[in-house]
mmCIF file of C-alpha atoms and ligand atoms in Angstrom:
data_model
loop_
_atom_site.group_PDB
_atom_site.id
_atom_site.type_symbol
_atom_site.label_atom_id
_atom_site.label_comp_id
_atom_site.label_asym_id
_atom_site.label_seq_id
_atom_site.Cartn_x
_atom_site.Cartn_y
_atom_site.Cartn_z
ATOM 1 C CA UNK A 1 -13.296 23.475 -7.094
ATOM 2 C CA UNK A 2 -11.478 25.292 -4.370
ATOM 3 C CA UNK A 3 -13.416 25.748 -0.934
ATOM 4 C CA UNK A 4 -11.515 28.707 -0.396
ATOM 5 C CA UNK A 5 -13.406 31.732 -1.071
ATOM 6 C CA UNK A 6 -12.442 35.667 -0.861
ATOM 7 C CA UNK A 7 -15.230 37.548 1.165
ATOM 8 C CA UNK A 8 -16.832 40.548 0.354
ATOM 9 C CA UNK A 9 -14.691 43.540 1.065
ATOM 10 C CA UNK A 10 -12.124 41.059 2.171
ATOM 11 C CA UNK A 11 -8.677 42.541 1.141
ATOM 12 C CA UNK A 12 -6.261 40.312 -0.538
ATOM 13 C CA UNK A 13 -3.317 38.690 1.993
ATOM 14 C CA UNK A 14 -6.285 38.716 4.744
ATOM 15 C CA UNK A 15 -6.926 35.128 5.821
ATOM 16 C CA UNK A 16 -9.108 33.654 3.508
ATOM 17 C CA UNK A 17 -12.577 32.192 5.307
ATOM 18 C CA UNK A 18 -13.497 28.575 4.324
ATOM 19 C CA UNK A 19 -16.582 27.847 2.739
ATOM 20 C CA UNK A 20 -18.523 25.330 4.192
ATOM 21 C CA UNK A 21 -19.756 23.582 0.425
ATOM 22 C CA UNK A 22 -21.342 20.249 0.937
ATOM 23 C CA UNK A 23 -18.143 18.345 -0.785
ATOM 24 C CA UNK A 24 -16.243 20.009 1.693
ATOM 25 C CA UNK A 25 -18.320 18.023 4.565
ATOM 26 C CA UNK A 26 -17.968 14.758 2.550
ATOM 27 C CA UNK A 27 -14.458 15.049 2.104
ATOM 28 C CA UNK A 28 -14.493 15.728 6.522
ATOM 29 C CA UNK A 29 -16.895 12.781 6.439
ATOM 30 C CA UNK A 30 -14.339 10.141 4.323
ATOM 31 C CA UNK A 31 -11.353 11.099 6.270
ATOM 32 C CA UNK A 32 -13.319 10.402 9.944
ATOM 33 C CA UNK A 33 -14.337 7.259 7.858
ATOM 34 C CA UNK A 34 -11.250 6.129 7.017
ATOM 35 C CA UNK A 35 -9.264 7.236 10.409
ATOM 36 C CA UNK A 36 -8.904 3.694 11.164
ATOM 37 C CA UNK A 37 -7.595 2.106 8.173
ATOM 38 C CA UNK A 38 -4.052 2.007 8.536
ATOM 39 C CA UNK A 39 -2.349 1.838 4.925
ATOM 40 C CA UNK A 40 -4.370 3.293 1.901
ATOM 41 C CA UNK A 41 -3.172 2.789 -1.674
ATOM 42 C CA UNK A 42 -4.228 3.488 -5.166
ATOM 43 C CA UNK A 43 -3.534 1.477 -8.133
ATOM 44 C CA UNK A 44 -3.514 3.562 -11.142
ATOM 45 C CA UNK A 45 -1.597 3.511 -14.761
ATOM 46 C CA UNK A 46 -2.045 5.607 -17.667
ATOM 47 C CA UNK A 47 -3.106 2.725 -19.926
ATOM 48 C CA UNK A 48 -5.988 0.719 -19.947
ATOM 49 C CA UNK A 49 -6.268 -3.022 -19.581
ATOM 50 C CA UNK A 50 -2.825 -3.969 -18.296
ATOM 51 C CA UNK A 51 -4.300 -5.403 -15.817
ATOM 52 C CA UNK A 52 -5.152 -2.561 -12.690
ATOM 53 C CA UNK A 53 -8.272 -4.392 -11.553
ATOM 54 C CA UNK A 54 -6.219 -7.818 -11.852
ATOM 55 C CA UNK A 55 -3.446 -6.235 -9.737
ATOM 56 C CA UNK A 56 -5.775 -4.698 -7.087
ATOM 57 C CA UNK A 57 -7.576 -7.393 -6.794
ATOM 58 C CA UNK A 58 -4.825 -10.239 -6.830
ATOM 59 C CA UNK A 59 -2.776 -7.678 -4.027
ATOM 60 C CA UNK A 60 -6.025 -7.509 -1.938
ATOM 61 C CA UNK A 61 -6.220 -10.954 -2.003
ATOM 62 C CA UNK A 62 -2.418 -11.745 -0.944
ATOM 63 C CA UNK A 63 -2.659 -9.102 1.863
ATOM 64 C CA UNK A 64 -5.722 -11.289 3.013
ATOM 65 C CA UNK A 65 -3.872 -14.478 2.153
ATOM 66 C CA UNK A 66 -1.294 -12.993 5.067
ATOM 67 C CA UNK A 67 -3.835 -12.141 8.017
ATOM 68 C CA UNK A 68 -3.741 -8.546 7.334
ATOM 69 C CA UNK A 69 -8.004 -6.949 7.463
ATOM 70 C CA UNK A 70 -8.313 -5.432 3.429
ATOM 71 C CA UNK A 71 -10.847 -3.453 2.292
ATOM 72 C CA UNK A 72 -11.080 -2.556 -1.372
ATOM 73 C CA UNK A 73 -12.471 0.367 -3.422
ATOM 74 C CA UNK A 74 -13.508 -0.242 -7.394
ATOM 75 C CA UNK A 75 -12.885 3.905 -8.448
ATOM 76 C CA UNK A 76 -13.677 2.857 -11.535
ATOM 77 C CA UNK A 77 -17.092 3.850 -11.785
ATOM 78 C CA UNK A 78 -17.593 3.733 -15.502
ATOM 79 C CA UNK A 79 -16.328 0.290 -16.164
ATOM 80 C CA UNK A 80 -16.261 -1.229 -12.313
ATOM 81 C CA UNK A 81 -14.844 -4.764 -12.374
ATOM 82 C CA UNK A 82 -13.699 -5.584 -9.020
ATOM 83 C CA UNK A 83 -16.868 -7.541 -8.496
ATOM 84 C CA UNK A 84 -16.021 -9.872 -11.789
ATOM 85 C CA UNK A 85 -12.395 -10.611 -10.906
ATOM 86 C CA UNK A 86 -13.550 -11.554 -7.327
ATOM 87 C CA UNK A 87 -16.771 -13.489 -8.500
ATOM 88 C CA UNK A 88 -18.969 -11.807 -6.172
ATOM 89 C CA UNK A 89 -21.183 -9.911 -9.079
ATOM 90 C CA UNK A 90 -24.771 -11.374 -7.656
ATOM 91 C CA UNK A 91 -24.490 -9.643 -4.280
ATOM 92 C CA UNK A 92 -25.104 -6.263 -3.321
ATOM 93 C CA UNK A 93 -24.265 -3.294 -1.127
ATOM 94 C CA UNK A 94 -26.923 -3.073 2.076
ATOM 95 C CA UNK A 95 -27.659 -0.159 3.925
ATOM 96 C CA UNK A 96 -26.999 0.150 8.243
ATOM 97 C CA UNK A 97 -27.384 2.255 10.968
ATOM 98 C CA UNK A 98 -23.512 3.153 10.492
ATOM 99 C CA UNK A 99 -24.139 3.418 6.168
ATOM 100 C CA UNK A 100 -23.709 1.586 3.440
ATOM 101 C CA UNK A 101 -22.179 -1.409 4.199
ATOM 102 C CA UNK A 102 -19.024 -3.151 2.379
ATOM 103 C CA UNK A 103 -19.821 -6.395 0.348
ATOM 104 C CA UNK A 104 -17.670 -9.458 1.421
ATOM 105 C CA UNK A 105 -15.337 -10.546 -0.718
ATOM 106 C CA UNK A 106 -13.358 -14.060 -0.557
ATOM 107 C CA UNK A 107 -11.133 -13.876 2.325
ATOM 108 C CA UNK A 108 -13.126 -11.281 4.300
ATOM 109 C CA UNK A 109 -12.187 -8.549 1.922
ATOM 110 C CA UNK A 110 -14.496 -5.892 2.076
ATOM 111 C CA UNK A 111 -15.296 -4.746 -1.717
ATOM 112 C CA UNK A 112 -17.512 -1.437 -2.419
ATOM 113 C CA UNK A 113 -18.045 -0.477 -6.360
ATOM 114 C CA UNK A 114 -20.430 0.979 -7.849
ATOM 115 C CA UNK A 115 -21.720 -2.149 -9.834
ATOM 116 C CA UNK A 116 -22.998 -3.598 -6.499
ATOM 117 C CA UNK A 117 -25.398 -0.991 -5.994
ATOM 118 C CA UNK A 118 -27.509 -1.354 -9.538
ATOM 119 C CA UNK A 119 -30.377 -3.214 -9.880
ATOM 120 C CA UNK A 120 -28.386 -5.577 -13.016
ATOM 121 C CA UNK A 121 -24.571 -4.988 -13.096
ATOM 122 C CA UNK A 122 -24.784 -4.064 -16.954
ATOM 123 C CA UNK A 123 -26.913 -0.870 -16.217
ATOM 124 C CA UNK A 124 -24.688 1.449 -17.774
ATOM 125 C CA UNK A 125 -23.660 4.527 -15.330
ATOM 126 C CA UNK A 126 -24.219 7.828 -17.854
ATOM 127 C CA UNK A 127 -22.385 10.648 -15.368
ATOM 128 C CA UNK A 128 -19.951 13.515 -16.552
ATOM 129 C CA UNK A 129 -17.028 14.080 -14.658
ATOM 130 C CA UNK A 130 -18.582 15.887 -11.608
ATOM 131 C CA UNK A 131 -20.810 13.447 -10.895
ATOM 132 C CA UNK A 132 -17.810 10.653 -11.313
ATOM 133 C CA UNK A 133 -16.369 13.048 -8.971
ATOM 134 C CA UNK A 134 -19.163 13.405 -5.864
ATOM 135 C CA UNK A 135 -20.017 9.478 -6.567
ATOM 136 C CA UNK A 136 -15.947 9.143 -4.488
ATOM 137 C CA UNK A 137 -16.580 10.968 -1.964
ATOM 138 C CA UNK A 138 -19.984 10.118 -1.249
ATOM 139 C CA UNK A 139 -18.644 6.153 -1.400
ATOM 140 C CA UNK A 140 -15.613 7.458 0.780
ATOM 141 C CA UNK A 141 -17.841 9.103 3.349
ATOM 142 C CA UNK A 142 -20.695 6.909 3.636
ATOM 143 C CA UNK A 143 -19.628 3.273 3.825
ATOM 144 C CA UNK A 144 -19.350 1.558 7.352
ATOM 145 C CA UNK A 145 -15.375 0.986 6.233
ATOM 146 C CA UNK A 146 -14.386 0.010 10.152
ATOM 147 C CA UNK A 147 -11.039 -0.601 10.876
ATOM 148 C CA UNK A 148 -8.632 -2.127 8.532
ATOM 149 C CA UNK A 149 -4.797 -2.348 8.006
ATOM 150 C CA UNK A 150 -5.163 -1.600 3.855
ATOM 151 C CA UNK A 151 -7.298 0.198 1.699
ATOM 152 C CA UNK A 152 -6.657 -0.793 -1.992
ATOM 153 C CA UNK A 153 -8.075 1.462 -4.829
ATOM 154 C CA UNK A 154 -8.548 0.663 -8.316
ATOM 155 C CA UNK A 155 -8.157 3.324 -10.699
ATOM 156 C CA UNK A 156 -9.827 3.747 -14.504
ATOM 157 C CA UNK A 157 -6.967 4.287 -16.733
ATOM 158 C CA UNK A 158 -5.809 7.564 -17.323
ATOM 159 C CA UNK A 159 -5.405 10.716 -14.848
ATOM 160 C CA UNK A 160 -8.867 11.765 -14.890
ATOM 161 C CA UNK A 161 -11.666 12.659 -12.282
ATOM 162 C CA UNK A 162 -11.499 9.920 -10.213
ATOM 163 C CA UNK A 163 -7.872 9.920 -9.854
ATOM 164 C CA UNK A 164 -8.021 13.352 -9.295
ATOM 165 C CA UNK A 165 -11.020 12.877 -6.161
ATOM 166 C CA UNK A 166 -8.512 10.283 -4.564
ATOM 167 C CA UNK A 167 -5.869 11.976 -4.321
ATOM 168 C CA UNK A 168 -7.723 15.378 -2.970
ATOM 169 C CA UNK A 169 -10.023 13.468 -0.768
ATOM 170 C CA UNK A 170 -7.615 10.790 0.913
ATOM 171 C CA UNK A 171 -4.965 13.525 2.066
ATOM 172 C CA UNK A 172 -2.929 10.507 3.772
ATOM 173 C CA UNK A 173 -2.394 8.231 0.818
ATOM 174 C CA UNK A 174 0.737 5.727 1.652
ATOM 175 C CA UNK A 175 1.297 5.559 -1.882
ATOM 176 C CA UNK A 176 0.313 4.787 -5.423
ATOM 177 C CA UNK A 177 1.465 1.402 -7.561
ATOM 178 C CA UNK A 178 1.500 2.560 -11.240
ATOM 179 C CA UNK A 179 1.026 -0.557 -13.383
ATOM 180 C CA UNK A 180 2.477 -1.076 -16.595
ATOM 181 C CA UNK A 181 2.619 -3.871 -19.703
ATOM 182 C CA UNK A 182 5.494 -4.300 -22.435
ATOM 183 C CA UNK A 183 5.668 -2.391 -25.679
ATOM 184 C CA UNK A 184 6.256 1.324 -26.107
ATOM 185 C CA UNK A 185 2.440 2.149 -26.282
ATOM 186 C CA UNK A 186 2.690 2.034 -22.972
ATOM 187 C CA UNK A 187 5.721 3.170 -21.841
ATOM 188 C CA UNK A 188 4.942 6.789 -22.624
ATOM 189 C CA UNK A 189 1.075 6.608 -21.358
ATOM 190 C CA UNK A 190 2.744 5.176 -17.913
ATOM 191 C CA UNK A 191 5.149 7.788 -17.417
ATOM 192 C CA UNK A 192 2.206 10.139 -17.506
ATOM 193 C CA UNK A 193 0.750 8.120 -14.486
ATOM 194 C CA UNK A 194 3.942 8.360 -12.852
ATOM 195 C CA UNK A 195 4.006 12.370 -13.189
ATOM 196 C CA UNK A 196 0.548 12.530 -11.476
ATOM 197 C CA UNK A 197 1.844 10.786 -8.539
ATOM 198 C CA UNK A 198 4.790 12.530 -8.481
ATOM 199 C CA UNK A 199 3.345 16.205 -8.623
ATOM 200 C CA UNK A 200 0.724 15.478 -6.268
ATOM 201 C CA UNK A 201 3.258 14.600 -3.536
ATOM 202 C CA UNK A 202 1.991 10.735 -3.623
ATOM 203 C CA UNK A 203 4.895 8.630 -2.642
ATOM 204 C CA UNK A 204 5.737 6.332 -5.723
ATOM 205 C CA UNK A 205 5.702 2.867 -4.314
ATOM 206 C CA UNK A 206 6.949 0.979 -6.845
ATOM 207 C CA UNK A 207 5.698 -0.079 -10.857
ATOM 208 C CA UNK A 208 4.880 -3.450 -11.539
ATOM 209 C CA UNK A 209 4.717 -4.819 -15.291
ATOM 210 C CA UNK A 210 2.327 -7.211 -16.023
ATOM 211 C CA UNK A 211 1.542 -9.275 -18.989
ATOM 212 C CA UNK A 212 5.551 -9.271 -18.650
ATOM 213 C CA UNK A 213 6.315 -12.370 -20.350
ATOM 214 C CA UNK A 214 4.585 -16.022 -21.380
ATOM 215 C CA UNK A 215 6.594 -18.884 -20.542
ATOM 216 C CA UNK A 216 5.433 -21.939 -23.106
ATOM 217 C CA UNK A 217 3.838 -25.016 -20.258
ATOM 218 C CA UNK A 218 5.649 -27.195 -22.748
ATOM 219 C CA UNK A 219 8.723 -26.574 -23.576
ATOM 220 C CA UNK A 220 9.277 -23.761 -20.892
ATOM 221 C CA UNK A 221 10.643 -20.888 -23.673
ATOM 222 C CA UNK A 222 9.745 -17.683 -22.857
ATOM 223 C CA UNK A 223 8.059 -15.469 -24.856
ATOM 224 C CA UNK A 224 7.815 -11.552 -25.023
ATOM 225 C CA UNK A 225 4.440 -11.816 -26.601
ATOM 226 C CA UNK A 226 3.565 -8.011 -26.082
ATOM 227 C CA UNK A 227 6.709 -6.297 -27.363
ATOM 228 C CA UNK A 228 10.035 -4.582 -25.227
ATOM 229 C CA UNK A 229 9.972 -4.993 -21.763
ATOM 230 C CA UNK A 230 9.137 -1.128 -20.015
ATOM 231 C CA UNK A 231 9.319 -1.879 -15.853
ATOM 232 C CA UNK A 232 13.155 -1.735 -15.728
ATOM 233 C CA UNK A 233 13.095 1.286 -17.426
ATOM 234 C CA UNK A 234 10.455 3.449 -16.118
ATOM 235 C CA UNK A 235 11.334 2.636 -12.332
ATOM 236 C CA UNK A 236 15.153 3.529 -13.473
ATOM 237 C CA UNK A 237 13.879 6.800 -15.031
ATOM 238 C CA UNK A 238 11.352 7.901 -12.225
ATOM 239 C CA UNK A 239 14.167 6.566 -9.528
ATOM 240 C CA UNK A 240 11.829 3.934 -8.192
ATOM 241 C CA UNK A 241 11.599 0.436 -7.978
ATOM 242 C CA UNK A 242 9.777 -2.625 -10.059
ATOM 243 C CA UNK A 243 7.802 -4.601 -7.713
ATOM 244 C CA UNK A 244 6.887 -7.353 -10.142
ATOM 245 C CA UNK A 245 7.160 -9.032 -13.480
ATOM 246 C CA UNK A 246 4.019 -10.908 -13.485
ATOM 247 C CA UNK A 247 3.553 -13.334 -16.828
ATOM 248 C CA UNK A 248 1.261 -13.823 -18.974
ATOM 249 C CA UNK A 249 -1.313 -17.030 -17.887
ATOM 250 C CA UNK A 250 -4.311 -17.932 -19.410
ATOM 251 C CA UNK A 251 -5.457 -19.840 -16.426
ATOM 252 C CA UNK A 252 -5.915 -15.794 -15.362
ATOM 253 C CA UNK A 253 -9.245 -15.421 -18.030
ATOM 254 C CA UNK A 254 -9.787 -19.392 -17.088
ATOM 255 C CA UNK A 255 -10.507 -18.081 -13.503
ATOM 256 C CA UNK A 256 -12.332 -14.917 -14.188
ATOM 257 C CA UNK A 257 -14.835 -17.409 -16.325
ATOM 258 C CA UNK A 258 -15.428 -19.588 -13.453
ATOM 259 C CA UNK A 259 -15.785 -16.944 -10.910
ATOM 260 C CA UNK A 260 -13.277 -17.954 -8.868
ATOM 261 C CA UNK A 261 -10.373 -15.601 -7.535
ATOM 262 C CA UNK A 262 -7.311 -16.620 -10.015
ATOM 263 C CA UNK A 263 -4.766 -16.745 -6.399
ATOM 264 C CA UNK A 264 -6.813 -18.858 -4.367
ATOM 265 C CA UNK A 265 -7.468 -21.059 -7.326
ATOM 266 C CA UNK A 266 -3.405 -21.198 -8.885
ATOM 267 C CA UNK A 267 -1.623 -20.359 -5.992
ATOM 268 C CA UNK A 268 1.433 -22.325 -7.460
ATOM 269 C CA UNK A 269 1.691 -20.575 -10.593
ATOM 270 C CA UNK A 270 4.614 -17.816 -11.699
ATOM 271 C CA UNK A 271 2.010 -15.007 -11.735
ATOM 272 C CA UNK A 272 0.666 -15.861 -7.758
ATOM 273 C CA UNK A 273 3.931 -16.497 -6.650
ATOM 274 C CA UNK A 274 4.846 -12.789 -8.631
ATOM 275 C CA UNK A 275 1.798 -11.349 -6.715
ATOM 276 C CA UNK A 276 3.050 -13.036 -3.327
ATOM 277 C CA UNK A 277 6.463 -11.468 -4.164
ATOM 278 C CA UNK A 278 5.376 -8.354 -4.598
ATOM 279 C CA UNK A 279 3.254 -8.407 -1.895
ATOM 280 C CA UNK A 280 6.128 -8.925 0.499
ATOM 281 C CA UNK A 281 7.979 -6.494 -1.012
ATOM 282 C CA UNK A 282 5.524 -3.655 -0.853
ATOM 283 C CA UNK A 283 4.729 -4.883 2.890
ATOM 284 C CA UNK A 284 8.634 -4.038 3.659
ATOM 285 C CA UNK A 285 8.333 -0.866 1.708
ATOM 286 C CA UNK A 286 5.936 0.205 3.931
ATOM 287 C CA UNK A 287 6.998 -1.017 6.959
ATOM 288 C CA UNK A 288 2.886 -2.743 8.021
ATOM 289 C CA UNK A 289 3.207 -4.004 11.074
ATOM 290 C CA UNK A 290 2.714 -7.810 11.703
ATOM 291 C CA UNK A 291 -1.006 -9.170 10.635
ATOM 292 C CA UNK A 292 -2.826 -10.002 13.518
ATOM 293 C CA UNK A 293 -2.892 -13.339 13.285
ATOM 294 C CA UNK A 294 0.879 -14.284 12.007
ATOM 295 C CA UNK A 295 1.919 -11.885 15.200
ATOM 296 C CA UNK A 296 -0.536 -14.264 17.097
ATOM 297 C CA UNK A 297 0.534 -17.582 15.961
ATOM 298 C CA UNK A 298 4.470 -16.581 16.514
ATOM 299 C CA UNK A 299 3.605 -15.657 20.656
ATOM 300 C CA UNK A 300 2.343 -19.015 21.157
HETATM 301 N N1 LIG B 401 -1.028 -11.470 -16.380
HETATM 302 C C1 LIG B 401 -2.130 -11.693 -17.079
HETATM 303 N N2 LIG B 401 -2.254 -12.808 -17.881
HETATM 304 C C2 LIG B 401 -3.380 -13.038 -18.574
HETATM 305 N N3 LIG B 401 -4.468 -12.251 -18.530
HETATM 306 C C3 LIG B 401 -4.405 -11.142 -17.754
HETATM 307 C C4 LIG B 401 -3.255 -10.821 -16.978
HETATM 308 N N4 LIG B 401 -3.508 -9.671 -16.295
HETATM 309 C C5 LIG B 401 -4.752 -9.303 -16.626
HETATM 310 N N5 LIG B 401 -5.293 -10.175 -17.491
HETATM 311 C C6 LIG B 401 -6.605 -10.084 -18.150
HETATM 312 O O1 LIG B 401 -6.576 -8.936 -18.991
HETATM 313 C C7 LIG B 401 -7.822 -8.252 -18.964
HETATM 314 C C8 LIG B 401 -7.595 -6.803 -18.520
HETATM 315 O O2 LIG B 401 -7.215 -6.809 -17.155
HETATM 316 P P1 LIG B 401 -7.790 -5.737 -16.154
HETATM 317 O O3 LIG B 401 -9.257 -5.608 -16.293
HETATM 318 O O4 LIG B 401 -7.240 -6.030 -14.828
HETATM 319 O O5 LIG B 401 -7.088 -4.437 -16.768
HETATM 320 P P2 LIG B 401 -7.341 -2.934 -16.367
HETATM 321 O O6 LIG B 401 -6.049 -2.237 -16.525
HETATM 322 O O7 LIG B 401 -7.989 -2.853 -15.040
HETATM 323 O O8 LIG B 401 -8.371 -2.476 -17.479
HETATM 324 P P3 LIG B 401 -9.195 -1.099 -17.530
HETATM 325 O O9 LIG B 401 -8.240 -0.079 -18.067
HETATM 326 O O10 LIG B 401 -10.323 -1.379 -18.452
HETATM 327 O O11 LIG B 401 -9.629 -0.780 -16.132
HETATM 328 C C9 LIG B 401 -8.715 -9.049 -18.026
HETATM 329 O O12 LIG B 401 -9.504 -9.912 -18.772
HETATM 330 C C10 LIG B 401 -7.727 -9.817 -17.157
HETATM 331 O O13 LIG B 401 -8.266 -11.002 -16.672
HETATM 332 MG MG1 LIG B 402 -9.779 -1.927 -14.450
#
């Protein structure tokens, strides 16, 4: 809802007086919060389980992996998973002087979801949109988030609520990643993601297409297991560019089941060296400076 209101006996064309609503202070609230985090991005697609969480979580990682300070956001308040894919599900949010403080990830990586506030991570969360909504910004405005060089956000699929809070509450987004998977189902659901971003003035970073391909340990054939590739195509249509083909790898759920963070664990496989790829490539895009301790270690 708009905080701009017209005033009693206030004629229309006068300057319209803000309303001071109490979403209008959190919003204040998240961007003071998040004054010193240098790069904030959202991961979003149309479609679910291609693999945003996976993405977010694997990109988090390879930004820590280079010395850059990462702090990452699980928007996906119905069905938060950020936790799982980082094996950090038995610890929880605590509560400071300066708020709610961030859960450490592997790595440093400062993780806040939803799921590590509740008493037993399968409490479901029964909200309508609104409440989706103010559950953001509250996060946004509360949490001690200190100073960082990326923000990562995972999105729930689709185009919804929480999409829709990003996007109006973080006015200085440095771009969304829209992630897609072969086959035509979601071709058409992506391109929907892609339209978001574009109307809302978010600068289109790139697409990445996971799930791309599975390449047999074997024999080494490759296999389009999920149907006709769609990365080339979308970032041709939408005049961006594809970040990644990351494969298929069942070492990915092998991971997940251990509770270990899949990089860390298979740093030599196609997919992490696809994630380190794209890492690099989205660190170009954007120009980050230097981590702080690569700069370090080349002035000695
Ligand atoms: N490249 C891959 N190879 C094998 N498994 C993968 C790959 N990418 C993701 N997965 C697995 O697929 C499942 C879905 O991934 P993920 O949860 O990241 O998707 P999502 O898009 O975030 O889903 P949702 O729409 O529910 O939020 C997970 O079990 C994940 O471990
Ligand atoms: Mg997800």
């Amino acid at each position: 809802m708009s905080s701009y209101t017209m005033k009693q006996g206030q004629q229309p064309g006068q300057q319209a007086q803000r309303r001071i609503t109490p979403t209008f202070v959190l919003m204040n609230m998240a961007r003071e919060r998040l004054a010193k985090t240098k790069y904030k991005i959202m991961v979003l697609s149309g479609k679910g389980g291609v693999g945003k969480t996976f993405i977010s979580s694997m990109l988090s990682l390879a930004l820590a992996v280079k010395g850059y300070r990462v702090a990452l956001l699980d928007a996906d308040i119905h069905g938060s998973s950020i936790p799982t894919m980082l094996g950090i599900m038995g610890l929880r949010h605590t509560a400071s002087e300066a708020g709610i403080e961030p859960v450490k990830a592997p790595l440093d990586i400062k993780v806040v979801a939803t799921n590590l506030l509740l008493d037993t991570p399968d409490t479901p969360i029964i909200w309508r949109g609104p409440l989706v909504s103010k559950a953001i910004t509250e996060l946004l405005a509360k949490v001690n988030w200190g100073e960082n060089d990326f923000l990562i956000i995972d999105l729930p699929p689709g185009t919804g609520d929480e999409a829709i809070t990003i996007v109006q509450t973080i006015k200085d987004l440095d771009g969304a990643i829209v992630v897609t998977a072969p086959s035509i189902l979601s071709e058409v659901i992506v391109a929907k993601a892609i339209n978001f971003v574009l109307r809302n003035n978010v600068k289109l970073l790139g697409i990445v297409e996971n799930m791309s391909y599975f390449r047999c340990p074997k024999c080494g054939s490759v296999y389009q297991l999920l149907g006709k590739s769609t990365g080339e195509e979308l970032a041709r249509k939408y005049g961006t560019r594809l970040l990644a083909k990351i494969p298929l790898d069942p070492y990915i759920g092998e991971a997940l089941d251990k509770g270990v963070p899949y990089l860390l664990a298979y740093p030599d496989s196609d997919a992490a060296k696809a994630i380190m790829e794209m890492t690099d490539k989205l660190i170009e895009i954007l120009g980050a400076e230097k981590a702080g301790g690569e700069a370090r270690e080349e002035n000695q």
